[in-house]
C-alpha positions as a Python dict, from the first residue, in 0.01 Angstrom:
ca = {
    (1, 'M'): (0, 0, 0),
    (2, 'V'): (-12, -182, -313),
    (3, 'G'): (208, 71, -448),
    (4, 'D'): (447, 42, -160),
    (5, 'S'): (422, -340, -161),
    (6, 'R'): (549, -322, -560),
    (7, 'E'): (823, -77, -493),
    (8, 'W'): (949, -318, -178),
    (9, 'A'): (949, -600, -407),
    (10, 'E'): (1134, -427, -683),
    (11, 'F'): (1393, -308, -417),
    (12, 'L'): (1397, -681, -300),
    (13, 'D'): (1483, -776, -633),
    (14, 'T'): (1765, -552, -703),
    (15, 'V'): (1948, -632, -392),
    (16, 'V'): (1872, -1029, -476),
    (17, 'H'): (2074, -934, -786),
    (18, 'D'): (2316, -713, -697),
    (19, 'I'): (2427, -909, -391),
    (20, 'G'): (2403, -1256, -573),
    (21, 'A'): (2629, -1183, -838),
    (22, 'P'): (2948, -1096, -580),
    (23, 'L'): (2825, -1377, -394),
    (24, 'R'): (2861, -1637, -666),
    (25, 'G'): (3219, -1476, -746),
    (26, 'V'): (3332, -1519, -383),
    (27, 'A'): (3221, -1895, -375),
    (28, 'T'): (3375, -1950, -728),
    (29, 'S'): (3702, -1812, -620),
    (30, 'A'): (3698, -2033, -309),
    (31, 'E'): (3629, -2327, -525),
    (32, 'L'): (3921, -2224, -727),
    (33, 'L'): (4139, -2210, -411),
    (34, 'A'): (4051, -2554, -289),
    (35, 'E'): (4120, -2710, -621),
    (36, 'A'): (4438, -2519, -717),
    (37, 'Y'): (4602, -2538, -386),
    (38, 'G'): (4408, -2819, -155),
    (39, 'D'): (4684, -3042, -175),
    (40, 'I'): (4959, -2800, -16),
    (41, 'A'): (4720, -2558, 182),
    (42, 'N'): (4745, -2622, 558),
    (43, 'D'): (4448, -2739, 798),
    (44, 'D'): (4378, -2349, 885),
    (45, 'A'): (4381, -2259, 486),
    (46, 'K'): (4145, -2564, 447),
    (47, 'H'): (3935, -2465, 696),
    (48, 'L'): (3884, -2105, 593),
    (49, 'V'): (3827, -2191, 255),
    (50, 'Q'): (3543, -2448, 389),
    (51, 'R'): (3412, -2151, 621),
    (52, 'I'): (3377, -1922, 303),
    (53, 'L'): (3180, -2205, 116),
    (54, 'E'): (2933, -2239, 383),
    (55, 'G'): (2910, -1884, 463),
    (56, 'S'): (2836, -1818, 67),
    (57, 'A'): (2586, -2107, 63),
    (58, 'R'): (2409, -1964, 363),
    (59, 'M'): (2402, -1597, 198),
    (60, 'D'): (2258, -1763, -109),
    (61, 'E'): (1988, -1957, 91),
    (62, 'L'): (1888, -1627, 269),
    (63, 'L'): (1875, -1439, -96),
    (64, 'G'): (1687, -1709, -208),
    (65, 'D'): (1436, -1657, 75),
    (66, 'L'): (1440, -1271, -12),
    (67, 'A'): (1332, -1353, -357),
    (68, 'N'): (1043, -1592, -259),
    (69, 'Y'): (962, -1320, -10),
    (70, 'S'): (975, -1087, -304),
    (71, 'S'): (731, -1309, -479),
    (72, 'A'): (482, -1311, -238),
    (73, 'L'): (446, -930, -208),
    (74, 'R'): (336, -953, -547),
    (75, 'F'): (36, -1169, -452),
    (76, 'D'): (-229, -1149, -697),
    (77, 'A'): (-542, -1160, -503),
    (78, 'S'): (-775, -1257, -832),
    (79, 'A'): (-562, -1599, -852),
    (80, 'V'): (-723, -1721, -531),
    (81, 'S'): (-966, -2014, -573),
    (82, 'S'): (-1038, -2364, -421),
    (83, 'V'): (-709, -2530, -398),
    (84, 'P'): (-713, -2938, -300),
    (85, 'C'): (-450, -2953, -68),
    (86, 'E'): (-362, -3332, -120),
    (87, 'F'): (-269, -3218, -505),
    (88, 'V'): (-68, -2958, -364),
    (89, 'L'): (114, -3204, -93),
    (90, 'Q'): (170, -3457, -409),
    (91, 'S'): (322, -3180, -633),
    (92, 'A'): (526, -3074, -352),
    (93, 'L'): (658, -3455, -303),
    (94, 'R'): (734, -3465, -623),
    (95, 'T'): (949, -3172, -664),
    (96, 'L'): (1138, -3304, -325),
    (97, 'E'): (1145, -3626, -397),
    (98, 'P'): (1541, -3671, -468),
    (99, 'Q'): (1646, -3487, -147),
    (100, 'M'): (1412, -3694, 33),
    (101, 'T'): (1485, -4024, -89),
    (102, 'A'): (1863, -3931, -20),
    (103, 'A'): (1770, -3847, 344),
    (104, 'G'): (1550, -4156, 355),
    (105, 'A'): (1264, -3953, 463),
    (106, 'S'): (905, -4082, 408),
    (107, 'V'): (567, -3869, 464),
    (108, 'H'): (248, -3981, 617),
    (109, 'C'): (-53, -3806, 579),
    (110, 'A'): (-413, -3815, 679),
    (111, 'P'): (-658, -3702, 396),
    (112, 'L'): (-614, -3279, 340),
    (113, 'P'): (-882, -3066, 270),
    (114, 'S'): (-958, -2824, -16),
    (115, 'V'): (-889, -2440, 91),
    (116, 'T'): (-920, -2126, -33),
    (117, 'G'): (-599, -1999, -158),
    (118, 'N'): (-333, -1959, -402),
    (119, 'W'): (-202, -2280, -582),
    (120, 'E'): (134, -2131, -622),
    (121, 'Q'): (185, -1992, -272),
    (122, 'L'): (21, -2318, -130),
    (123, 'S'): (282, -2515, -319),
    (124, 'R'): (581, -2312, -194),
    (125, 'L'): (448, -2345, 150),
    (126, 'F'): (418, -2741, 124),
    (127, 'C'): (757, -2708, -36),
    (128, 'N'): (913, -2502, 224),
    (129, 'L'): (739, -2680, 548),
    (130, 'L'): (848, -3068, 394),
    (131, 'S'): (1204, -2915, 319),
    (132, 'N'): (1221, -2767, 672),
    (133, 'A'): (1097, -3073, 835),
    (134, 'D'): (1368, -3313, 623),
    (135, 'R'): (1649, -3050, 717),
    (136, 'Y'): (1553, -3005, 1100),
}
């Protein structure tokens, strides 16, 4: 199963790379269209360009999720230790501080325990949870 996970992770890395490059090209082209013709474009054209940009941003998020999944497939069981969740939370809050400040969000939390786990994966988990809470 470990070999299958590594092969799957490599495949996902290839997909993320091979789709990401043309996606950036589409988004850049739409941005250039908006800059060059935004003043003379009708509302329908502006709406279509906006949909392209929004769709590109969403696809970029999905590719980021695939990259994160690929990273999780490479999980190193030897990196498991006792992890103080208080420190993980504080680290995640520092990472997300700009977007949380912009949203006017604040976090109040009871004391958290230490758990057996992987610091990197727990940090990613906390960042994802906080980011989703801020977004939704």
